[in-house]
JSON list of C-alpha atoms in Angstrom, two decimals:
[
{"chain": "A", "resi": 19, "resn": "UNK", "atom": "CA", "xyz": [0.00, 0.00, 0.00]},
{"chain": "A", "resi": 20, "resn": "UNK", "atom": "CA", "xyz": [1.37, 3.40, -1.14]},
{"chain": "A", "resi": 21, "resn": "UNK", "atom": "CA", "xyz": [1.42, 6.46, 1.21]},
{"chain": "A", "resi": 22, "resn": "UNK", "atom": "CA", "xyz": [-1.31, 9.41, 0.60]},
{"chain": "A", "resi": 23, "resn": "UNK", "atom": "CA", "xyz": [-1.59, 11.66, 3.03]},
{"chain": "A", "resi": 24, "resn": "UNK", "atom": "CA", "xyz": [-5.00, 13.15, 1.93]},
{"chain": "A", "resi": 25, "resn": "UNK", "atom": "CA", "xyz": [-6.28, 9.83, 2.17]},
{"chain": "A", "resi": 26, "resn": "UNK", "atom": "CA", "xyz": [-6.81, 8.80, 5.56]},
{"chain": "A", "resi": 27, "resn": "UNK", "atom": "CA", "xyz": [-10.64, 8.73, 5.51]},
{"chain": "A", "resi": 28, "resn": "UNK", "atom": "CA", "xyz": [-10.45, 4.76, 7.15]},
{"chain": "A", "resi": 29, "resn": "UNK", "atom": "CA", "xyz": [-7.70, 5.40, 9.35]},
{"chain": "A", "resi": 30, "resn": "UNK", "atom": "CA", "xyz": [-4.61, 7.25, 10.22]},
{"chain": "A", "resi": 31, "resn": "UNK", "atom": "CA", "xyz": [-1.81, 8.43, 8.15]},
{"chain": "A", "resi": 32, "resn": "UNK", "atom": "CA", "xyz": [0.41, 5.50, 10.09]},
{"chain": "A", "resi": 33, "resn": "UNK", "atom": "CA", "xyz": [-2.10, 3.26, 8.98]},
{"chain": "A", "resi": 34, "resn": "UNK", "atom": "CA", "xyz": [-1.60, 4.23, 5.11]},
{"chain": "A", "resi": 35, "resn": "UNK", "atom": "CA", "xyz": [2.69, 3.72, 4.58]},
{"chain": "A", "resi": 36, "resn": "UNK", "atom": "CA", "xyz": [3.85, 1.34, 3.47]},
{"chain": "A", "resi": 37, "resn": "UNK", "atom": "CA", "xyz": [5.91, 0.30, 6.47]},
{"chain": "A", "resi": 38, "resn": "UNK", "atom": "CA", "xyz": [5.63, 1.43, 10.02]},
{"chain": "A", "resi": 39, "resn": "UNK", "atom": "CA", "xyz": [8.39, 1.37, 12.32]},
{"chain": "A", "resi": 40, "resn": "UNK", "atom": "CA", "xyz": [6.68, -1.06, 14.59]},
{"chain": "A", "resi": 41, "resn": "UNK", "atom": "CA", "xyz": [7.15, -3.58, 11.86]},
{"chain": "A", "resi": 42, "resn": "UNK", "atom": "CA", "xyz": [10.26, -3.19, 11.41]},
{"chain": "A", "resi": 43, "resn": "UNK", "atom": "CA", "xyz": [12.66, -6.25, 12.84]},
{"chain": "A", "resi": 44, "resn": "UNK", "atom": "CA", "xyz": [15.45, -5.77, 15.18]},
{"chain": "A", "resi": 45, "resn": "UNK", "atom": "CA", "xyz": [17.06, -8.74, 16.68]},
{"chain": "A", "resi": 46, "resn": "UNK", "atom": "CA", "xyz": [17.53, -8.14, 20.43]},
{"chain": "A", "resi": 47, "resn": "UNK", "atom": "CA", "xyz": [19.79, -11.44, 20.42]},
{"chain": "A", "resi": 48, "resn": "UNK", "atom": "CA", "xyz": [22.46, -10.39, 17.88]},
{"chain": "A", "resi": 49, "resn": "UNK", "atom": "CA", "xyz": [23.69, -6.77, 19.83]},
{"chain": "A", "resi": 50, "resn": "UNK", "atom": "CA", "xyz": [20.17, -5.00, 18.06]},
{"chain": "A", "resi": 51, "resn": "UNK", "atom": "CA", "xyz": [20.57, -5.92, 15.02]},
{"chain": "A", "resi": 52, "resn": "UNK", "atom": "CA", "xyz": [18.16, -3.79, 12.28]},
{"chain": "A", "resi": 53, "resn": "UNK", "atom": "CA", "xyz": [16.89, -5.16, 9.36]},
{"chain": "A", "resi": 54, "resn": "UNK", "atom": "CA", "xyz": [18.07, -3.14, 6.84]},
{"chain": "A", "resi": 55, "resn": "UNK", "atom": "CA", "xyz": [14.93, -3.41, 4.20]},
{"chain": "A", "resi": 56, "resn": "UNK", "atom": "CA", "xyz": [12.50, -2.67, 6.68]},
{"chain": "A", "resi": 57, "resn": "UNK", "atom": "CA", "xyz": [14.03, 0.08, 8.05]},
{"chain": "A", "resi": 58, "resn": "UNK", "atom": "CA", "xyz": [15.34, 2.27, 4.83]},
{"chain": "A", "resi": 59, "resn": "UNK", "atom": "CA", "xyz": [11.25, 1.30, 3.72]},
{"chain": "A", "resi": 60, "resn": "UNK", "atom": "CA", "xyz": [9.86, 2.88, 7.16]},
{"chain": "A", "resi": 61, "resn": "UNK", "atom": "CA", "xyz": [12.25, 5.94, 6.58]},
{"chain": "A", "resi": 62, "resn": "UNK", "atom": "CA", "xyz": [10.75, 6.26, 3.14]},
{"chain": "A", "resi": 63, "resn": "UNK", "atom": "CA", "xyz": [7.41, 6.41, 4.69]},
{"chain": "A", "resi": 64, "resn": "UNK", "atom": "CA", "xyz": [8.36, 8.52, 7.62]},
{"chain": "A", "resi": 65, "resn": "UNK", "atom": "CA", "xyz": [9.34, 10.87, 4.72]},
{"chain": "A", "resi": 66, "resn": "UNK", "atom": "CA", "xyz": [6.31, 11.27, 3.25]},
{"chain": "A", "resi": 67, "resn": "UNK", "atom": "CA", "xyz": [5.10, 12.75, 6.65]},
{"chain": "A", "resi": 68, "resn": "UNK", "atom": "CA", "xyz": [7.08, 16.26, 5.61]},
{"chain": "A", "resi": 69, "resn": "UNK", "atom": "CA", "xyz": [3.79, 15.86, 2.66]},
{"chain": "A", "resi": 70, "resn": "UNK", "atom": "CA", "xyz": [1.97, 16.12, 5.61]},
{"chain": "A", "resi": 71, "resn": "UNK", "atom": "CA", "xyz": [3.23, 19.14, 6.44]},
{"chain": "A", "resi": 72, "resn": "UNK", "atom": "CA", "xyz": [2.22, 20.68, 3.48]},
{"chain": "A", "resi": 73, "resn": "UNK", "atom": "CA", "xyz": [5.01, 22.94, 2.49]},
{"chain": "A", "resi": 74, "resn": "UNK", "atom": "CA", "xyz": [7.28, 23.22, -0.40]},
{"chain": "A", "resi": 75, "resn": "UNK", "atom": "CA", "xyz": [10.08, 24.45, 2.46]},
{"chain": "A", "resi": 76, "resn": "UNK", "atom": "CA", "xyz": [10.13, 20.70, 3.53]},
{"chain": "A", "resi": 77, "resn": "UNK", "atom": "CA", "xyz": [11.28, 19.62, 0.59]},
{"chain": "A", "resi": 78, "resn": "UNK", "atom": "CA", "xyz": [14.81, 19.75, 1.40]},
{"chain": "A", "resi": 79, "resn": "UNK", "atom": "CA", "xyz": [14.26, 18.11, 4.51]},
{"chain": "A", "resi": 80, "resn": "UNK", "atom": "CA", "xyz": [12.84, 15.11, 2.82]},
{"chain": "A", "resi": 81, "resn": "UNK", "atom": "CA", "xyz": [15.06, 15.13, -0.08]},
{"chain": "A", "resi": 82, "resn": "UNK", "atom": "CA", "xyz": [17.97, 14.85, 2.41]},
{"chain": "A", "resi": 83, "resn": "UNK", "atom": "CA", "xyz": [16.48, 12.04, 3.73]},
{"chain": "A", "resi": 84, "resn": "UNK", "atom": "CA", "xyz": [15.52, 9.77, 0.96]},
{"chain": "A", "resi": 85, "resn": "UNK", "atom": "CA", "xyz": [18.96, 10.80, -0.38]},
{"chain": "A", "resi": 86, "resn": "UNK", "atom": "CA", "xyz": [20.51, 8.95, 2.63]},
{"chain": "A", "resi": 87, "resn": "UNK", "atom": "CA", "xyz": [18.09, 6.29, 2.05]},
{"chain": "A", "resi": 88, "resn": "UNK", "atom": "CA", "xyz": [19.38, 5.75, -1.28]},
{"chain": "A", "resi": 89, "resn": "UNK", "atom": "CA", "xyz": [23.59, 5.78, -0.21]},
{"chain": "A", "resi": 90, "resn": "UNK", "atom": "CA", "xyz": [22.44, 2.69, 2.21]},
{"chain": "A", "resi": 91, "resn": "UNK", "atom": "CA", "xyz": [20.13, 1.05, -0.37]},
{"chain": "A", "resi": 92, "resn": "UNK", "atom": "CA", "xyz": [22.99, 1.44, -2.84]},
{"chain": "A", "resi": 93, "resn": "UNK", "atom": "CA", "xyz": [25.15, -0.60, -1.02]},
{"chain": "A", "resi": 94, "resn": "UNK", "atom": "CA", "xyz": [22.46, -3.18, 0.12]},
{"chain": "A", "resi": 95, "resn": "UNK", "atom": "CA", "xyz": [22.45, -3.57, -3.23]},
{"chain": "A", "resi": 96, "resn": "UNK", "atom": "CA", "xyz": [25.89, -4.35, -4.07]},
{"chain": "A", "resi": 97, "resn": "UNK", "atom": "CA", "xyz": [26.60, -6.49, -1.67]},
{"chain": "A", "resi": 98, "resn": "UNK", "atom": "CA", "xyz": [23.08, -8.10, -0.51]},
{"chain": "A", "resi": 99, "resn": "UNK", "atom": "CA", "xyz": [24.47, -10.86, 1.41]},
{"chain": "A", "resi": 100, "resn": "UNK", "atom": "CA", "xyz": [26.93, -8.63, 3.57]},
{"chain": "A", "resi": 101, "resn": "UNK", "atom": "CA", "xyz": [23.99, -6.00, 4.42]},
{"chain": "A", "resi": 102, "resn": "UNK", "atom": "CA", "xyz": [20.94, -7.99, 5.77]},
{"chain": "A", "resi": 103, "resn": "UNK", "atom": "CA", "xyz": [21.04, -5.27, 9.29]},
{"chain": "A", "resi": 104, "resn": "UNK", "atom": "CA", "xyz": [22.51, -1.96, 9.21]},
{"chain": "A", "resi": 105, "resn": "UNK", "atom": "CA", "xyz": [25.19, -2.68, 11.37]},
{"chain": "A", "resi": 106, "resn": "UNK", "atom": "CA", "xyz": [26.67, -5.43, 9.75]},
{"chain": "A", "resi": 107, "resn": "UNK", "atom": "CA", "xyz": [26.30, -2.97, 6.51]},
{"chain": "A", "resi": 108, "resn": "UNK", "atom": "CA", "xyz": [28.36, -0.58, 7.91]},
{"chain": "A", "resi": 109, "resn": "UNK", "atom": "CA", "xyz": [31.25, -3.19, 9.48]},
{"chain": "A", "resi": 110, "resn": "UNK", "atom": "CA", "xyz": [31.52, -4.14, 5.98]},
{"chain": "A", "resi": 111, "resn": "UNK", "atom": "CA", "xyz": [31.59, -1.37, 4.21]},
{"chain": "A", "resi": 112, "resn": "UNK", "atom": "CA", "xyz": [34.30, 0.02, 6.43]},
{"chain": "A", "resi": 113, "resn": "UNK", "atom": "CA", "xyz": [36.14, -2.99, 5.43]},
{"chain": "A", "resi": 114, "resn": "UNK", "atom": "CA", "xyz": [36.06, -1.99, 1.79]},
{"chain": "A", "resi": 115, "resn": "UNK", "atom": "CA", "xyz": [37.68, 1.75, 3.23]},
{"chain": "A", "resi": 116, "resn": "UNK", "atom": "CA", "xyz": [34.51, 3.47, 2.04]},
{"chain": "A", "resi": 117, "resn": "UNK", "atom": "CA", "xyz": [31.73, 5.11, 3.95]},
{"chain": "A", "resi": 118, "resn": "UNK", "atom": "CA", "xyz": [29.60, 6.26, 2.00]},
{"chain": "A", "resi": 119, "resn": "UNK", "atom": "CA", "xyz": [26.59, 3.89, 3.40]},
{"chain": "A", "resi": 120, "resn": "UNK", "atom": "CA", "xyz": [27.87, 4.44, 6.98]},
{"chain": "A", "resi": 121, "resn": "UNK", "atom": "CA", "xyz": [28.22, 8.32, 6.63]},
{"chain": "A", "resi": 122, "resn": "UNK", "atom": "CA", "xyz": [24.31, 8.34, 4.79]},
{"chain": "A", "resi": 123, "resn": "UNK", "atom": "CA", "xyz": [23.16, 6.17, 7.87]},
{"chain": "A", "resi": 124, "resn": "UNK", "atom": "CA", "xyz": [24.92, 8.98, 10.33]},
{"chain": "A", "resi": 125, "resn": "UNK", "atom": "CA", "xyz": [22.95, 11.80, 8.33]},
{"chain": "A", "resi": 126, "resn": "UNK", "atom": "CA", "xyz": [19.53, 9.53, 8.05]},
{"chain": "A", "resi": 127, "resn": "UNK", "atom": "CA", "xyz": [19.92, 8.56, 12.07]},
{"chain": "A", "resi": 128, "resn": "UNK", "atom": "CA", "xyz": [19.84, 12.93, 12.67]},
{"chain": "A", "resi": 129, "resn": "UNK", "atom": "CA", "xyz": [17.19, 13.20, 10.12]},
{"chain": "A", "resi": 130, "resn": "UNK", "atom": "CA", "xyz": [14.86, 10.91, 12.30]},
{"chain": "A", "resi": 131, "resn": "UNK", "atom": "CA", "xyz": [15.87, 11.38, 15.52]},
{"chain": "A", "resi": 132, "resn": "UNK", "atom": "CA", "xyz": [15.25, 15.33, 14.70]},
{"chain": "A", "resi": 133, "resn": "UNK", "atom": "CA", "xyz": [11.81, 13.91, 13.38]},
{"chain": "A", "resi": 134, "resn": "UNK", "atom": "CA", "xyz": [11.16, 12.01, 16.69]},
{"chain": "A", "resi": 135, "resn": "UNK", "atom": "CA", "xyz": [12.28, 14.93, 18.92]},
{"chain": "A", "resi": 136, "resn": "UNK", "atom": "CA", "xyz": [10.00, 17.19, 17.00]},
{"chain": "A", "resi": 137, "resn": "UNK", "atom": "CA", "xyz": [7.04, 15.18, 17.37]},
{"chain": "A", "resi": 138, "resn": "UNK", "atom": "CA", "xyz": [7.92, 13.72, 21.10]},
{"chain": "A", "resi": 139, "resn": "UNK", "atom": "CA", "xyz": [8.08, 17.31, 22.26]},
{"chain": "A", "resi": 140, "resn": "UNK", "atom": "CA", "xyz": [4.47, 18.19, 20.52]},
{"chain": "A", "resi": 141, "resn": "UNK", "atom": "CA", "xyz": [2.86, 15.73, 22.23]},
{"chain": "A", "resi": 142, "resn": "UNK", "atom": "CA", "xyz": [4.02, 16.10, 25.37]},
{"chain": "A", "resi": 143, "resn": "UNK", "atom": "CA", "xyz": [3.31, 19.78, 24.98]},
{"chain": "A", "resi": 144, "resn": "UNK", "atom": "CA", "xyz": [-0.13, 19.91, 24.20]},
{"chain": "A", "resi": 145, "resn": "UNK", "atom": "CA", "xyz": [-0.25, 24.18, 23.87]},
{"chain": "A", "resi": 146, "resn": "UNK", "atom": "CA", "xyz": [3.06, 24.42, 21.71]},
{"chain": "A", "resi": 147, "resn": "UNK", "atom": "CA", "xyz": [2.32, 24.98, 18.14]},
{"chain": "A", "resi": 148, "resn": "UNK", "atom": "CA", "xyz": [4.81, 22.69, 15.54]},
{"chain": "A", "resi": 149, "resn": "UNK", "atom": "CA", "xyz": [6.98, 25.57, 15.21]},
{"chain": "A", "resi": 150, "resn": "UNK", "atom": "CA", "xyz": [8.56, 25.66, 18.55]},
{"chain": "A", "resi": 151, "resn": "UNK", "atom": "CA", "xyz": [8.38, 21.82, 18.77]},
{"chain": "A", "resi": 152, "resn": "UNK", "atom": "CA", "xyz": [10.40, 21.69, 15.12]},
{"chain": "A", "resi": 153, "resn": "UNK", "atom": "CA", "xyz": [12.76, 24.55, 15.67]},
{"chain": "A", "resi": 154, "resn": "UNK", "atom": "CA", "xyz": [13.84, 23.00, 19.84]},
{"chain": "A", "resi": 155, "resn": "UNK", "atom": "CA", "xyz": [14.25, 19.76, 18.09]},
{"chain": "A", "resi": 156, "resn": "UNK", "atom": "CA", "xyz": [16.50, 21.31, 15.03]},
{"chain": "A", "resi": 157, "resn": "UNK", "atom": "CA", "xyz": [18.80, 23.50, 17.20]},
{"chain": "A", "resi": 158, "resn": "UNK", "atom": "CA", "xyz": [19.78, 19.93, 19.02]},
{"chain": "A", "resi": 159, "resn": "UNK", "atom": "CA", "xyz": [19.93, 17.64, 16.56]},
{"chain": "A", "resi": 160, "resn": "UNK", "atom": "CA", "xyz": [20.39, 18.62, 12.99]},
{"chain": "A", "resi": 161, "resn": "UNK", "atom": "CA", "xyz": [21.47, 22.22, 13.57]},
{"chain": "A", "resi": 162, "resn": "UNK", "atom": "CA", "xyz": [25.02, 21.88, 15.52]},
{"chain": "A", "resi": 163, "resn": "UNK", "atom": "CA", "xyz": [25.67, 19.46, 11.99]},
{"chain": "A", "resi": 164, "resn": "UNK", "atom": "CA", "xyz": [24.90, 22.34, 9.42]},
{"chain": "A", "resi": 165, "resn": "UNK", "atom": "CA", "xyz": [27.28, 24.52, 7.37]},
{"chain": "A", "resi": 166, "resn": "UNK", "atom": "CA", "xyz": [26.18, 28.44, 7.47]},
{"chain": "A", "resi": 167, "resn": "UNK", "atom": "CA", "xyz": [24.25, 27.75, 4.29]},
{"chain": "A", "resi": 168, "resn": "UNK", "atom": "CA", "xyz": [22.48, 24.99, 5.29]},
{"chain": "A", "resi": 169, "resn": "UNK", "atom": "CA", "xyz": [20.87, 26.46, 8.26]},
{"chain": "A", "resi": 170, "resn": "UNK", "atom": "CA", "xyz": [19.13, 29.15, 6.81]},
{"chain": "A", "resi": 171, "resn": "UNK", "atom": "CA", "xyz": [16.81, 26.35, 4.45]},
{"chain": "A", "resi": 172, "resn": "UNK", "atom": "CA", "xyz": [16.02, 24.20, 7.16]},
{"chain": "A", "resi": 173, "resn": "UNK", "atom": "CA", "xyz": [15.35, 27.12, 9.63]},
{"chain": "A", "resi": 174, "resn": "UNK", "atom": "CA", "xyz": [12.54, 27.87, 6.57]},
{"chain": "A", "resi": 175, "resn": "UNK", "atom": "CA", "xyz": [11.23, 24.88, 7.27]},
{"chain": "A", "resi": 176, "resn": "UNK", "atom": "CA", "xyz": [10.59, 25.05, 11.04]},
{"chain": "A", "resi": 177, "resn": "UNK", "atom": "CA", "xyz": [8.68, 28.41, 10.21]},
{"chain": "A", "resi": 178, "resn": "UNK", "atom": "CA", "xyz": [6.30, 26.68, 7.60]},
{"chain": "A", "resi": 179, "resn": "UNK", "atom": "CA", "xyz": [4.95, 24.49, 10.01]},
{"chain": "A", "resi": 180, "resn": "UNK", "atom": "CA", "xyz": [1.04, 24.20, 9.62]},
{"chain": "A", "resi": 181, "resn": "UNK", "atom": "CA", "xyz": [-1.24, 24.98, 12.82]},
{"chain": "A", "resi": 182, "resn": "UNK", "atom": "CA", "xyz": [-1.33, 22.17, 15.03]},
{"chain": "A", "resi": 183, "resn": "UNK", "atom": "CA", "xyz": [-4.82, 21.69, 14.93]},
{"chain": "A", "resi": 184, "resn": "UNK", "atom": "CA", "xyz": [-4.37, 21.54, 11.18]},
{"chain": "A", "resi": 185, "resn": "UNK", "atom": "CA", "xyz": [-1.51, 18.62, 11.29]},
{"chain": "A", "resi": 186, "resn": "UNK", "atom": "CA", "xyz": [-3.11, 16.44, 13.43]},
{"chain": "A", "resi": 187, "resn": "UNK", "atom": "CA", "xyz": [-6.38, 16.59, 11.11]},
{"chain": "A", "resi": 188, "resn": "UNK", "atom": "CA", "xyz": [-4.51, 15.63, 8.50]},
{"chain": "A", "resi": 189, "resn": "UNK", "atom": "CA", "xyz": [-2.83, 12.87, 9.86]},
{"chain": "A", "resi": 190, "resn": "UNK", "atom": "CA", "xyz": [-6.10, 11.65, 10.33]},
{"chain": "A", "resi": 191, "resn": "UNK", "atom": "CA", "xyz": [-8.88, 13.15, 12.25]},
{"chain": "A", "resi": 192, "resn": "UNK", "atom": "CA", "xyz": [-7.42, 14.83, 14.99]},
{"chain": "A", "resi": 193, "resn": "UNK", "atom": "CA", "xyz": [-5.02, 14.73, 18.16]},
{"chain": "A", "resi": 194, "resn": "UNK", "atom": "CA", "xyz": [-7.03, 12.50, 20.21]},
{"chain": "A", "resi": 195, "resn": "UNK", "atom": "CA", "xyz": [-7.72, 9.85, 16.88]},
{"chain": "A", "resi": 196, "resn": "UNK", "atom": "CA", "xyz": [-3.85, 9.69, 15.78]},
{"chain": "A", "resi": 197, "resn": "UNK", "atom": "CA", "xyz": [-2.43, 9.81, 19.63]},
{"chain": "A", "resi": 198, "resn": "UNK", "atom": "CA", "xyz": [-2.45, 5.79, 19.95]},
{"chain": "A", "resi": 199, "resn": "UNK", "atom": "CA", "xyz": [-0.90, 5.54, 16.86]},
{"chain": "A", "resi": 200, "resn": "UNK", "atom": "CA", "xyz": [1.19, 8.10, 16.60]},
{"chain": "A", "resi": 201, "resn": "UNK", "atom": "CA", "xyz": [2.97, 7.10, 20.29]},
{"chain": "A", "resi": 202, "resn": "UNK", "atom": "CA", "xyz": [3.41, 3.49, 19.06]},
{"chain": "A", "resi": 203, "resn": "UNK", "atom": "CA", "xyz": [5.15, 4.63, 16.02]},
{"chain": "A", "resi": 204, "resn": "UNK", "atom": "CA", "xyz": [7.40, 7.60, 17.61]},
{"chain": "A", "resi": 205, "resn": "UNK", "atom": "CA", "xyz": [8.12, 4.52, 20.49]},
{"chain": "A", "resi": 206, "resn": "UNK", "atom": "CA", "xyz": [9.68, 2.21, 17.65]},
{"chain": "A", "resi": 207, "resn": "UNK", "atom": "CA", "xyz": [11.35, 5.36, 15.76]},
{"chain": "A", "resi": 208, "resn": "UNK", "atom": "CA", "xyz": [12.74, 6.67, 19.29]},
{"chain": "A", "resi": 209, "resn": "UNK", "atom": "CA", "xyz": [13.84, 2.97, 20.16]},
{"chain": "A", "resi": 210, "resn": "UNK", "atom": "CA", "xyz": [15.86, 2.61, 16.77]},
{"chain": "A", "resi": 211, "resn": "UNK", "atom": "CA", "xyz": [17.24, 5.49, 16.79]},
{"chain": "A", "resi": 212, "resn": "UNK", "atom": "CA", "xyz": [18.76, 5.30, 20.23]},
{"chain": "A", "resi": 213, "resn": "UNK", "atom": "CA", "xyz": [20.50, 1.40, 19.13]},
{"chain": "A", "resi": 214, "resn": "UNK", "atom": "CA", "xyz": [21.51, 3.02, 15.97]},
{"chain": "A", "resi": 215, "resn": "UNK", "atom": "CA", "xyz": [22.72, 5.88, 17.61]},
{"chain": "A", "resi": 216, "resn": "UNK", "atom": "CA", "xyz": [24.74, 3.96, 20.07]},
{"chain": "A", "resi": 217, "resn": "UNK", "atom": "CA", "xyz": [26.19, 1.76, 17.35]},
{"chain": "A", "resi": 218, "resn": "UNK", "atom": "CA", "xyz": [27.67, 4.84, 15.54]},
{"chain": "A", "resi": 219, "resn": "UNK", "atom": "CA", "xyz": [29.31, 5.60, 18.94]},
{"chain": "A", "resi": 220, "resn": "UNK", "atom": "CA", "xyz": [31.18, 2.70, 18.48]},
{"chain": "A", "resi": 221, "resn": "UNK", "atom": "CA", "xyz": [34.90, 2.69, 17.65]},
{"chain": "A", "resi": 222, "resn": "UNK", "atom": "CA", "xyz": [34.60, 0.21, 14.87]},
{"chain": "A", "resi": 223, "resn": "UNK", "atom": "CA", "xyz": [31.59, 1.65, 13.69]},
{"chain": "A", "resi": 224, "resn": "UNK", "atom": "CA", "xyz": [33.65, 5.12, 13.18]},
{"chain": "A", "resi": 225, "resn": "UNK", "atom": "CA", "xyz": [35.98, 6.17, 9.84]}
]
């Protein structure tokens, strides 16, 4: 099923992508381990969400994520059997002395996690509009990574942030119809994000 986000008339917009982060598989018995299909196919949808938001201004925001997307899927590709979880991606890539999988998994892992901020802090704000939720969540994640001309194109997009009355309709209905889930999806995000996170820490994981 392909994502609309004007279509949510029998559910939710996390009921309409393709893949949710709840499905995605992660192997608590091998250190974590991420499926790599799953997840670069629930960034994809999580991408469309920036439709959602209704601006052109997003644009780049998306953009740089399903460009990431693409530098992991890329390798996937070319080595399939080496890159069935993200981490064991990476280890091999690094093995190769390229990074160009690892460094678009660094970039996609702030792209989300500024995502997940964003929308943790909305909820558990219930008078902030999406502005300051976006903007808090871009000054600690994405923000300290940007180059002078960067900033100024994503700052656009924290100011084109619809009402938040007006988001939460669209995503299907209103705050109190999305809020179950919208917290079960944000969980799984949050959850990934922090092993991925983590992982990158990592020594070996580092070029």
């Amino acid at each position: 099923m392909t994502s609309n986000p004007s279509n949510t008339a029998d559910g939710t917009w996390f009921k309409s992508i393709k893949r949710s982060f709840v499905d995605v598989p992660v192997n608590r018995d091998n250190d974590n381990a991420i499926s790599t299909t799953e997840f670069l196919e629930a960034s994809e949808s999580l991408a469309t969400l920036f439709d959602v938001l209704g601006s052109v201004a997003f644009t780049p925001v998306k953009n740089d994520i399903l460009g990431n997307v693409k530098k992991i899927r890329d390798r996937q590709l070319a080595a399939p059997a080496m890159s069935e979880d993200l981490q064991t991606l990476v280890f091999n890539e690094l093995k190769t002395k390229k990074h160009t999988a690892a460094e678009g998994l660094l970039w996609l892992v702030r792209g989300l996690d500024f995502t997940a901020q964003a929308l943790r802090q909305n909820i558990a704000s219930s008078k902030d509009e999406l502005a300051t939720s976006f903007r808090s969540a871009y000054t600690t994640t994405l923000k300290p990574h940007h180059s002078f001309m960067i900033k100024p194109i994503f700052s656009a997009a924290m100011s084109a942030t619809p009402y938040r009355k007006d988001f939460y309709d669209k995503l299907g209905g209103g705050e109190d119809k999305v809020s179950h889930d919208l917290r079960l999806w944000l969980s799984a995000l949050e959850t990934q994000v922090g092993i991925l996170k983590g992982f990158q820490s990592r020594k070996e994981a580092q070029w």
